[in-house]
mmCIF file of C-alpha atoms and ligand atoms in Angstrom:
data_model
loop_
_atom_site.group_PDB
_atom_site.id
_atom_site.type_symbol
_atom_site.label_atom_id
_atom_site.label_comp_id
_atom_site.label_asym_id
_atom_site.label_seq_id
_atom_site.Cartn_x
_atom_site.Cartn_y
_atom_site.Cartn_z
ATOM 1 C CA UNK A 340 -27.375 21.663 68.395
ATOM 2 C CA UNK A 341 -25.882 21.129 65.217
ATOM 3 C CA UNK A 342 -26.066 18.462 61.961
ATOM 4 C CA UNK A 343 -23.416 15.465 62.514
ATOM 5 C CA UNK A 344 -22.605 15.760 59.087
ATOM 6 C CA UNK A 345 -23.067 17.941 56.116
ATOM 7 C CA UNK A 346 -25.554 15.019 54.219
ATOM 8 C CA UNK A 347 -27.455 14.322 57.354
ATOM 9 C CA UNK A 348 -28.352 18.674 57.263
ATOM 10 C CA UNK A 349 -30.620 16.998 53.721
ATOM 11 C CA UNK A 350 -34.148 17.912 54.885
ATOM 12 C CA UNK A 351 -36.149 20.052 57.725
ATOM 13 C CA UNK A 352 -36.507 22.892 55.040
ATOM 14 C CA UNK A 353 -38.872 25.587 56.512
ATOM 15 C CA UNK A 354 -42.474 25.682 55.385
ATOM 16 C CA UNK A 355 -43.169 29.582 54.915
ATOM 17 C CA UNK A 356 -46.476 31.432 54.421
ATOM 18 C CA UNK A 357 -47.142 33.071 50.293
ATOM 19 C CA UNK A 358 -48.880 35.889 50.373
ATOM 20 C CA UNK A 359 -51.270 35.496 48.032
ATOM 21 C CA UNK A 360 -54.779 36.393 48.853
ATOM 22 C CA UNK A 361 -56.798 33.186 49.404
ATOM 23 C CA UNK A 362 -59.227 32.165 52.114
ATOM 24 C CA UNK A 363 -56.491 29.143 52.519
ATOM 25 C CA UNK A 364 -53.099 28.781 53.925
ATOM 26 C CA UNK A 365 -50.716 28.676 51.353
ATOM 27 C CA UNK A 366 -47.410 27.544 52.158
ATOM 28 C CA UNK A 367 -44.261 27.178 49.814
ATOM 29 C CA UNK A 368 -41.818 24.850 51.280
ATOM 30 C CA UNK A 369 -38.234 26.040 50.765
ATOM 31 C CA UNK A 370 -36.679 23.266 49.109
ATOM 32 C CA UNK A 371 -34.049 25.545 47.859
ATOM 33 C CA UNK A 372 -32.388 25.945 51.647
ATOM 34 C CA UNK A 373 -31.162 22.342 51.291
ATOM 35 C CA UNK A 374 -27.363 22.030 51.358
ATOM 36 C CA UNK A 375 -27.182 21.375 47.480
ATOM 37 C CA UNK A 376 -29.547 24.198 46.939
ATOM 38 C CA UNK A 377 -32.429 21.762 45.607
ATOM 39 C CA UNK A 378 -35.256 18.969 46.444
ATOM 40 C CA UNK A 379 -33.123 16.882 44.594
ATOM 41 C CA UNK A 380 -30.505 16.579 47.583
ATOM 42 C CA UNK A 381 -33.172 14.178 49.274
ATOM 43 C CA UNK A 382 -34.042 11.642 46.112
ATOM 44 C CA UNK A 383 -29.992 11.335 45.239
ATOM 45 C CA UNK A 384 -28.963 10.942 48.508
ATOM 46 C CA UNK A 385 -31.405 8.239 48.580
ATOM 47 C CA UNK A 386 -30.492 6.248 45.430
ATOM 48 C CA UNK A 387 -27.190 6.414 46.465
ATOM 49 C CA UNK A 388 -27.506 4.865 49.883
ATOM 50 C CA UNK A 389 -29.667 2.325 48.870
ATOM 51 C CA UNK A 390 -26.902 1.713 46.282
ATOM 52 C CA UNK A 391 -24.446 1.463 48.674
ATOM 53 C CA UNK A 392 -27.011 -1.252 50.796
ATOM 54 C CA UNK A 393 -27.269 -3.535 47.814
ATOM 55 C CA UNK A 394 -23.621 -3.603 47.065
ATOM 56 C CA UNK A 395 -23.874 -1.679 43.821
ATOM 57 C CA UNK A 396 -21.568 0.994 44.862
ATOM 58 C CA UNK A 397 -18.567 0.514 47.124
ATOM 59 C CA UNK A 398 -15.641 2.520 49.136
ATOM 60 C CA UNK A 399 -13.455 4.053 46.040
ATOM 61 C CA UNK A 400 -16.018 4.321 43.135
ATOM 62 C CA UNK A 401 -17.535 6.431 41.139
ATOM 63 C CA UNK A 402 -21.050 7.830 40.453
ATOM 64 C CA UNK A 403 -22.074 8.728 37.632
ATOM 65 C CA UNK A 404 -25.208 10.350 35.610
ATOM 66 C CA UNK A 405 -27.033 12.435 32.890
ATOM 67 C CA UNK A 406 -28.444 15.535 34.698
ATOM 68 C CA UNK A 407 -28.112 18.816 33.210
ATOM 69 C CA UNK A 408 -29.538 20.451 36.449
ATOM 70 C CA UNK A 409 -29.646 19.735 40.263
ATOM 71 C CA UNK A 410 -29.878 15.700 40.095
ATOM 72 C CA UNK A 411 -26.309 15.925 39.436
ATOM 73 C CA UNK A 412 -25.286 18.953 41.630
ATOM 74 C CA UNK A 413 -26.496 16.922 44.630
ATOM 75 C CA UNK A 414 -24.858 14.052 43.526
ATOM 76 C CA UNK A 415 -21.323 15.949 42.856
ATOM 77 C CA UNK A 416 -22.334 17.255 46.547
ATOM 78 C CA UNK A 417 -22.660 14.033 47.971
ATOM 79 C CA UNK A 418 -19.963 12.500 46.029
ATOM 80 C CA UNK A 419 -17.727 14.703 47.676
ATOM 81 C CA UNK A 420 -18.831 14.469 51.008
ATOM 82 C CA UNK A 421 -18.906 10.584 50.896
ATOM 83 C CA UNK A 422 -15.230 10.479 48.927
ATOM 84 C CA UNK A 423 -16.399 9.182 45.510
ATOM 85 C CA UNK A 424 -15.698 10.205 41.894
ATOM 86 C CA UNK A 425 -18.130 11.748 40.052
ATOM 87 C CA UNK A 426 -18.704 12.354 36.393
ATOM 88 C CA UNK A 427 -21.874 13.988 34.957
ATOM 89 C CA UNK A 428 -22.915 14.385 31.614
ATOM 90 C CA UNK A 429 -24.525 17.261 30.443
ATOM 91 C CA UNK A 430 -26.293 19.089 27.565
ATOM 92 C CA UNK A 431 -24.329 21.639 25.718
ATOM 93 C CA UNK A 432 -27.858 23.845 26.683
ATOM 94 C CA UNK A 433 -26.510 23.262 30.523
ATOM 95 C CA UNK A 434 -26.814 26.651 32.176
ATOM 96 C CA UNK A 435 -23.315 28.612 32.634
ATOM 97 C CA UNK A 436 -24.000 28.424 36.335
ATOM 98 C CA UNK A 437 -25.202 24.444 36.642
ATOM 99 C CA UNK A 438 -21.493 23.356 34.731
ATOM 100 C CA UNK A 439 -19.781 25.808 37.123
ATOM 101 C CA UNK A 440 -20.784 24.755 40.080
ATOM 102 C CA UNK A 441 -20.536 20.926 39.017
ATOM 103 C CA UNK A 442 -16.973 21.562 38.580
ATOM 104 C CA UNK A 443 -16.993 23.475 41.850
ATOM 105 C CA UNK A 444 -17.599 20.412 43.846
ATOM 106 C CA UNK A 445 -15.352 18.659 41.766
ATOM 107 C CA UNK A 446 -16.716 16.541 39.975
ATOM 108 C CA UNK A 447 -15.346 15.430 36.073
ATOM 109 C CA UNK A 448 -18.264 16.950 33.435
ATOM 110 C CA UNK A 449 -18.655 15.368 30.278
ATOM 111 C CA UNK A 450 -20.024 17.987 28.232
ATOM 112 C CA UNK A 451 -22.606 16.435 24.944
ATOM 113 C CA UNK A 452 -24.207 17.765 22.091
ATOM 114 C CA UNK A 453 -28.090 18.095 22.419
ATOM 115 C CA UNK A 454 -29.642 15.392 20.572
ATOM 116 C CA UNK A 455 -33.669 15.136 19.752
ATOM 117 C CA UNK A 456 -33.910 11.748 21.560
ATOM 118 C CA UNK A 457 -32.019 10.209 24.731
ATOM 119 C CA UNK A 458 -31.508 7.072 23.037
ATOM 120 C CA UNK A 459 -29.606 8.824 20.190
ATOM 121 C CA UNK A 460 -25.983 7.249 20.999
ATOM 122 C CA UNK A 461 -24.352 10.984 21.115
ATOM 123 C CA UNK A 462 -27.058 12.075 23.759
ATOM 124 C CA UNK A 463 -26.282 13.082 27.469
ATOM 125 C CA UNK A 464 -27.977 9.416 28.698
ATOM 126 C CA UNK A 465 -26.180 7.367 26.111
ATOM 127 C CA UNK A 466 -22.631 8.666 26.498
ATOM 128 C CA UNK A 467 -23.170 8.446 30.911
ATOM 129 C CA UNK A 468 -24.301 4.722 30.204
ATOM 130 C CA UNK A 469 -21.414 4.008 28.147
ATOM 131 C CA UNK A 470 -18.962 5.626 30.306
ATOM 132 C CA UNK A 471 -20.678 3.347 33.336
ATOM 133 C CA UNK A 472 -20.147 -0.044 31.261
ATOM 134 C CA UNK A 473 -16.504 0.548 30.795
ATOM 135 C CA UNK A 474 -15.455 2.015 34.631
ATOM 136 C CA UNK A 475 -15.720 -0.714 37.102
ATOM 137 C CA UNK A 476 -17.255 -0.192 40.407
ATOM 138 C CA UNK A 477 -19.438 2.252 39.128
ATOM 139 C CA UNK A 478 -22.988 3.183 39.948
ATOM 140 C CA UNK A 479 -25.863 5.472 37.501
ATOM 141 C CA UNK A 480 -28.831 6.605 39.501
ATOM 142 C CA UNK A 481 -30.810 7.529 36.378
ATOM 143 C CA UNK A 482 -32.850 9.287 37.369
ATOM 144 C CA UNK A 483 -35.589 9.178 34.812
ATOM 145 C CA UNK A 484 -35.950 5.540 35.243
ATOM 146 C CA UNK A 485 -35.199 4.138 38.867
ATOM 147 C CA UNK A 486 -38.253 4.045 40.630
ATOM 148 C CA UNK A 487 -36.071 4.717 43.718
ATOM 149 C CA UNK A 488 -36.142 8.473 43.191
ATOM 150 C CA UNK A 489 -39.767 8.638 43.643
ATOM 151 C CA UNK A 490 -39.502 6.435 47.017
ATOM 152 C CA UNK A 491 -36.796 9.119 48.029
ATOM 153 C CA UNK A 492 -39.300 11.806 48.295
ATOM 154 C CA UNK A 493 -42.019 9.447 49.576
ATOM 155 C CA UNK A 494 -39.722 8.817 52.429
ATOM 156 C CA UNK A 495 -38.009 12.185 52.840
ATOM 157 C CA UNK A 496 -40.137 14.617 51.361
ATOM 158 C CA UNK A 497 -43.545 13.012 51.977
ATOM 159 C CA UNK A 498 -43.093 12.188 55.941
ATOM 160 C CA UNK A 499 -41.788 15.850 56.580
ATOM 161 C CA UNK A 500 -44.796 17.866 55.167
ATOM 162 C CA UNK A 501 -47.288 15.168 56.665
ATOM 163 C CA UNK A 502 -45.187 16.323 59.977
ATOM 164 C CA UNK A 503 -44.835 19.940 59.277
ATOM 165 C CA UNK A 504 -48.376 20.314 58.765
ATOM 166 C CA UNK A 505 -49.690 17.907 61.378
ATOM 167 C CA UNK A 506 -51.979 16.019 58.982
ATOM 168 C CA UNK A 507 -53.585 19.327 58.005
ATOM 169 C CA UNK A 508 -52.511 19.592 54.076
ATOM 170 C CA UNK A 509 -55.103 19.410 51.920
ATOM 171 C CA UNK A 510 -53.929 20.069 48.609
ATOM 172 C CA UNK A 511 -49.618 19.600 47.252
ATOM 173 C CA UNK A 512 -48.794 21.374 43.946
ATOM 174 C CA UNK A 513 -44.882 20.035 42.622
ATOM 175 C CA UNK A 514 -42.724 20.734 39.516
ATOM 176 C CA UNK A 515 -42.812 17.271 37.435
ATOM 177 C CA UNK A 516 -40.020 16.267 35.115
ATOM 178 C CA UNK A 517 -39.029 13.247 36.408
ATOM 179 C CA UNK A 518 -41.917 12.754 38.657
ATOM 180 C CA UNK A 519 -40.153 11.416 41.139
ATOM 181 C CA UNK A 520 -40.617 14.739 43.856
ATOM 182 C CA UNK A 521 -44.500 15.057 42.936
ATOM 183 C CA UNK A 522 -45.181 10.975 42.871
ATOM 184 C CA UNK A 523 -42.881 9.732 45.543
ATOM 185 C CA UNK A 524 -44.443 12.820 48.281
ATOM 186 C CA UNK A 525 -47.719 12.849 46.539
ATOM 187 C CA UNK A 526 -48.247 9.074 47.447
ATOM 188 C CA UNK A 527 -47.087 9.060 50.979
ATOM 189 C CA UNK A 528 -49.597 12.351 51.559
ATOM 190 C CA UNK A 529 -52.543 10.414 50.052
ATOM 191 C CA UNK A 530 -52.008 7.264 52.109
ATOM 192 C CA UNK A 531 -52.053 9.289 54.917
ATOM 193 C CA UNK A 532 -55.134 10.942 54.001
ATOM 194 C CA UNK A 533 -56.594 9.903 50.751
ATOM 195 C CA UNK A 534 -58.656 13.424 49.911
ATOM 196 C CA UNK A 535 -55.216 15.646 49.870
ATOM 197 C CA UNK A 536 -55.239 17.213 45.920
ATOM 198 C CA UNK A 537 -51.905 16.106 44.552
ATOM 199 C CA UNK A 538 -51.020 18.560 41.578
ATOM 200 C CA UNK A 539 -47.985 18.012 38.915
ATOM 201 C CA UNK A 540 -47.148 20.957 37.157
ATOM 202 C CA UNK A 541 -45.965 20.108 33.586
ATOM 203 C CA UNK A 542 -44.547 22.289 30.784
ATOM 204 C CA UNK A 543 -47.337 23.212 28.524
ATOM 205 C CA UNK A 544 -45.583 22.248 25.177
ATOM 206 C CA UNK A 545 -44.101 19.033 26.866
ATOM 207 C CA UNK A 546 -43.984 16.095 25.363
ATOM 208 C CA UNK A 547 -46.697 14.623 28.030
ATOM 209 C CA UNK A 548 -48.626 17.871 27.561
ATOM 210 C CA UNK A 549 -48.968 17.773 23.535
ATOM 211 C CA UNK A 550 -49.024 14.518 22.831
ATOM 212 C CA UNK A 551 -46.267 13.831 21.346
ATOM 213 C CA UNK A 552 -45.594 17.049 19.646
ATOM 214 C CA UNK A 553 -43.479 18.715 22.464
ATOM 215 C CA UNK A 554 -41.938 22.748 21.066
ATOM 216 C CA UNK A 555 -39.366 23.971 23.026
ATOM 217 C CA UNK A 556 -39.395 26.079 26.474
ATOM 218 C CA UNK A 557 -37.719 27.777 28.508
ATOM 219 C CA UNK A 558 -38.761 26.412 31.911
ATOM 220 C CA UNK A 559 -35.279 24.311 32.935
ATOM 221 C CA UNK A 560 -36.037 20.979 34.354
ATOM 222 C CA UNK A 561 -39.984 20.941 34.249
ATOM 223 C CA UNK A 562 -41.717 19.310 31.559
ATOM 224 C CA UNK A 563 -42.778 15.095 31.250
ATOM 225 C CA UNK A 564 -40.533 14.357 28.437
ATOM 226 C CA UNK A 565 -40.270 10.427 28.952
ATOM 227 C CA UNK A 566 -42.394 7.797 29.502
ATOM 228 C CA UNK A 567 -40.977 6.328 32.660
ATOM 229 C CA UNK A 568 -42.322 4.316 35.797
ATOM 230 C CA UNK A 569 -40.770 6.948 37.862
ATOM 231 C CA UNK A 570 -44.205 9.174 37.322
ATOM 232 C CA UNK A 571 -47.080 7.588 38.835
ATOM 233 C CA UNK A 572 -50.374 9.431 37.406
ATOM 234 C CA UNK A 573 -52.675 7.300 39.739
ATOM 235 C CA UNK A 574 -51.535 9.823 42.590
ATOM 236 C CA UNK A 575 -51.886 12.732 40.739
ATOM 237 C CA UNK A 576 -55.331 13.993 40.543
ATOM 238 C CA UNK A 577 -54.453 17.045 37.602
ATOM 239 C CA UNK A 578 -51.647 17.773 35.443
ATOM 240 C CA UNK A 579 -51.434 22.154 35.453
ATOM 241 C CA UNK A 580 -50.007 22.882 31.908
ATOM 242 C CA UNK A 581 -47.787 26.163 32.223
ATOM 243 C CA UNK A 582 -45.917 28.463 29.680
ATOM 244 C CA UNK A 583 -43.044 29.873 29.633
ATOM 245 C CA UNK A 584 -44.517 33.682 30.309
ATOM 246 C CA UNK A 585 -46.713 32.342 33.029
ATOM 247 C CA UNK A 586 -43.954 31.139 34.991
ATOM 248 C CA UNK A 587 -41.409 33.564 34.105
ATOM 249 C CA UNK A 588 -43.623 36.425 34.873
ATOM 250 C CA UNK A 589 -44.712 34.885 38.779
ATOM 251 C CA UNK A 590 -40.369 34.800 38.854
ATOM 252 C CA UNK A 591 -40.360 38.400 38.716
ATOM 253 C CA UNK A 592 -43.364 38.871 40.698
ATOM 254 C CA UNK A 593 -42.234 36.625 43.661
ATOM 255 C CA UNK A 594 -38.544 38.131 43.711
ATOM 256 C CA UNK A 595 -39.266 41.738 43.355
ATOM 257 C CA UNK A 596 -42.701 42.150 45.611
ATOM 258 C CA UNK A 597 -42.181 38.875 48.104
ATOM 259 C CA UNK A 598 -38.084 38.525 48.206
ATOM 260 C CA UNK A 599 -38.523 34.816 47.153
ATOM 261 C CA UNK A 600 -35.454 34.139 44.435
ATOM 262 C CA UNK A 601 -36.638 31.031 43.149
ATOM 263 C CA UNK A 602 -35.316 29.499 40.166
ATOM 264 C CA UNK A 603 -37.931 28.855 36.826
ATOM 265 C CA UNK A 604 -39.898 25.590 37.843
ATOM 266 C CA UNK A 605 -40.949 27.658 40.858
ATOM 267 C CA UNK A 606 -42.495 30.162 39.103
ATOM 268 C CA UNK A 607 -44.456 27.681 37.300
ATOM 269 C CA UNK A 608 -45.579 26.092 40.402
ATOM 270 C CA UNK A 609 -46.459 29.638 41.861
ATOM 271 C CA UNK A 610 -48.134 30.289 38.646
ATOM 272 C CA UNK A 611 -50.118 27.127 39.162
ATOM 273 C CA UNK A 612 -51.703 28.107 42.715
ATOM 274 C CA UNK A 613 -52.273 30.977 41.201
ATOM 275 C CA UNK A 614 -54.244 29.076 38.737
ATOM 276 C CA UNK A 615 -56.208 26.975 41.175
ATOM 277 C CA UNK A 616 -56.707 30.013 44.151
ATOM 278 C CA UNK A 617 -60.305 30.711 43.409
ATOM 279 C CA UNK A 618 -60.927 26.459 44.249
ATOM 280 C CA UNK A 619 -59.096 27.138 47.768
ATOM 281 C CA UNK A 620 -61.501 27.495 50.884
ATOM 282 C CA UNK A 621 -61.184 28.716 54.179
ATOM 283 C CA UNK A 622 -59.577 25.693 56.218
ATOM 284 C CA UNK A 623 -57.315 24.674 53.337
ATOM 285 C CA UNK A 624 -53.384 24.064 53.749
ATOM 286 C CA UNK A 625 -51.791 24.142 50.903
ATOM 287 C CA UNK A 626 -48.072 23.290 50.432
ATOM 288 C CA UNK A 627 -46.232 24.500 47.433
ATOM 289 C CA UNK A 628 -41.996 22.777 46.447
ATOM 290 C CA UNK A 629 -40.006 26.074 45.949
ATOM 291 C CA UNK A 630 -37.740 23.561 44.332
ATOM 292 C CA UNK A 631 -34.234 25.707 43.813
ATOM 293 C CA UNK A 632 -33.003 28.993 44.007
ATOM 294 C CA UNK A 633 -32.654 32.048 41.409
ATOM 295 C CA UNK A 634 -28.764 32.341 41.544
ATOM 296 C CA UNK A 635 -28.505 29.374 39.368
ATOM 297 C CA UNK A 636 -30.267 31.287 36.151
ATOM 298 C CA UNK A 637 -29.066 34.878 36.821
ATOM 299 C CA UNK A 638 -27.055 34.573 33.580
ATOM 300 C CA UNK A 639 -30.377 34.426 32.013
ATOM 301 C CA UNK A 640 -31.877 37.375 32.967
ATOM 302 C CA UNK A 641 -35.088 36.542 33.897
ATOM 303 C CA UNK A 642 -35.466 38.812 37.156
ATOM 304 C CA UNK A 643 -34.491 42.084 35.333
ATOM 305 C CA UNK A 644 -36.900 43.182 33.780
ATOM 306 C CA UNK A 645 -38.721 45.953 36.004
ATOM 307 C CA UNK A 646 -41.635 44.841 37.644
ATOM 308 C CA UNK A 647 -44.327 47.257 36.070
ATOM 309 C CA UNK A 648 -43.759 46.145 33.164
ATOM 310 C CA UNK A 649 -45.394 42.797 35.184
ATOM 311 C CA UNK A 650 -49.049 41.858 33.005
ATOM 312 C CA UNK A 651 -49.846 39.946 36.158
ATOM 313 C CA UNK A 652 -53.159 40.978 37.612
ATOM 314 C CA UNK A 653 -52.443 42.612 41.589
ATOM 315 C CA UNK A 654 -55.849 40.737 42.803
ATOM 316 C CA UNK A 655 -54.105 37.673 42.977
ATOM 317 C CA UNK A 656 -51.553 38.957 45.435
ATOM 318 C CA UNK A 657 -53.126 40.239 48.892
ATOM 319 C CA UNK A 658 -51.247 43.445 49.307
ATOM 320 C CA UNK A 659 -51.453 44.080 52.927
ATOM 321 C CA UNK A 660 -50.031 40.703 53.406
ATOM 322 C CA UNK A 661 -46.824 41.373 52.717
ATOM 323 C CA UNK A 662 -44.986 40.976 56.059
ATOM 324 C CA UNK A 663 -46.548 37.550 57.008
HETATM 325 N N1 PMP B 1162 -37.990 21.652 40.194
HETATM 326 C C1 PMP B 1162 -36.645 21.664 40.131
HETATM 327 C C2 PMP B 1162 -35.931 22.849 40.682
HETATM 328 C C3 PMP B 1162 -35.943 20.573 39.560
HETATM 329 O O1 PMP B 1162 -34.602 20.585 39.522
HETATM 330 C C4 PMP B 1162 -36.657 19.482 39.048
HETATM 331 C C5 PMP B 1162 -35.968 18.309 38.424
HETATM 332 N N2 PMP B 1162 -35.139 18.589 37.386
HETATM 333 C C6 PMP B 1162 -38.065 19.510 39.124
HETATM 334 C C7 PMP B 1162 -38.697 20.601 39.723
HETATM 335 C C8 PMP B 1162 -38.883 18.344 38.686
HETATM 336 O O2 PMP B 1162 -38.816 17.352 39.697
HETATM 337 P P1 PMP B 1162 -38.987 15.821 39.397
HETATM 338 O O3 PMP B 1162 -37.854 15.403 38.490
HETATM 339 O O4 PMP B 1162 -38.917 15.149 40.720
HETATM 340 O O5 PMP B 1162 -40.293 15.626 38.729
#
């Protein structure tokens, strides 16, 4: 058996048990195994096909967005594999790795200087939607604002776990920057069985999460920084506010004791079932995005510090559970 083509190997990530010590099933779906090495292979391959249904993109043009993470490695992925140009703007904050491997699959990288607000004309979003008024045939995703990222992972995301977990999840904790992954899959859960929890995870000094006063962090790619119809809140029945140390420290604890290399927004999710494990009962199936992998922040060095220097308390983790 094998995948017709690389774009239709998008999906059928494995569902694997965490060993943390709960009464419930907790499962973190490896999101990071897609071909692109993120969840975000599923919502950009979707925007672009229904792009290419309506007309808006066509043999011989060129794709283009603001993503200083894996939005626009999928799309340079898919890009390639469907023969059209790609440019992405990014943040000068862009990880080493992220510009590296955009270039990798090709793909023409407008590097910008970070700017306070996306509508500032020298930000990441204005200079892509410039660039896209002036190149003919050209088609933006965005991301942050097309709804159809969220109905990506309703169709894609949402159907598989339903599937995976034959009706049996009860509660879905997801990463939310844009939204779109804990909206689009949180909605298509709930319609299926309207008591599944649906939990976003947010940055706790986000904009979303302070009200308007958002500091800075370190979590790449979490954090509800834009008012956007993308996010639906009326799915969502708790935000989980998480720092920086609270995520960074479930990295280290999930690479060096469990083998998971997961990249920052998964430790915050981690960090967020952690939160929420002493509300989990016996019968409960919980499913967990694993969204991307740590080899895209090893330049950061968040794995190396050793782990008993770890704060984390051991009576979260069940011990004797490690080879499940
Ligand atoms: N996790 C990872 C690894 C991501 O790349 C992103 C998006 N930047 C998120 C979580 C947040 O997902 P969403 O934009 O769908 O809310």
């Amino acid at each position: 058996m094998y995948a017709s083509s690389l774009l239709s190997a998008i999906g059928n990530t494995p569902l694997v048990k965490l060993p943390f010590k709960s009464p419930a099933t907790i499962l973190a779906k490896l999101e990071y195994l897609n071909p692109g090495g993120s969840m975000k292979d599923r919502s950009a391959l979707y925007m672009v096909e229904q792009a290419e249904k309506r007309g808006d993109l066509k043999p011989g043009g060129t794709i283009i967005d603001a993503s200083s993470g894996n939005h626009g490695i999928a799309l340079a992925m898919i890009g390639a594999a469907k023969g059209y140009r790609v440019v992405i703007s990014v943040s000068q904050k862009c990880s080493k790795e992220k510009y590296q491997t955009l270039l990798a699959y090709g793909a023409e990288v407008l590097v910008c200087p970070p700017t306070d607000f996306i509508e500032h004309p020298d930000s990441y979003h204005s200079q892509a939607k410039a660039l896209l008024a002036k190149t003919p045939n050209s088609f933006m995703p965005n991301q942050y604002f097309n709804i159809e990222n969220a109905h990506g992972h309703y169709h894609l995301l949402g159907t598989e776990i339903w599937k995976q977990t034959e009706g049996k999840i009860t509660h879905f904790f997801a990463g939310t920057g844009t939204g779109g992954t804990v909206s689009g899959a949180g909605r298509y859960l709930k319609e299926q069985n309207p008591d599944v929890k649906v939990y976003g995870i947010d940055a706790a000094t986000s904009f979303h999460a302070t009200n308007g006063n958002p500091k800075p962090y370190k979590i790449e790619g979490l954090g509800i920084d834009f008012d956007s119809d993308v996010i639906d809140y009326s799915v969502i029945n708790e935000l989980i506010n998480i720092t920086d140390p609270e995520a960074l420290d479930m990295l280290k604890v999930l690479a060096h004791q469990y083998g998971f290399l997961v990249g920052p927004t998964t430790g915050a999710v981690a960090a967020a079932v952690q939160k929420k494990l002493s509300e989990f009962k016996e019968g409960d199936l919980v499913v967990a995005i694993f969204g991307d992998s740590g080899r895209a922040y090893l330049s950061k060095n968040f794995y190396s510090e050793p782990v008993d220097q770890i704060t984390l308390s051991p009576r979260i983790i069940d011990q004797s559970n490690q080879t499940l």
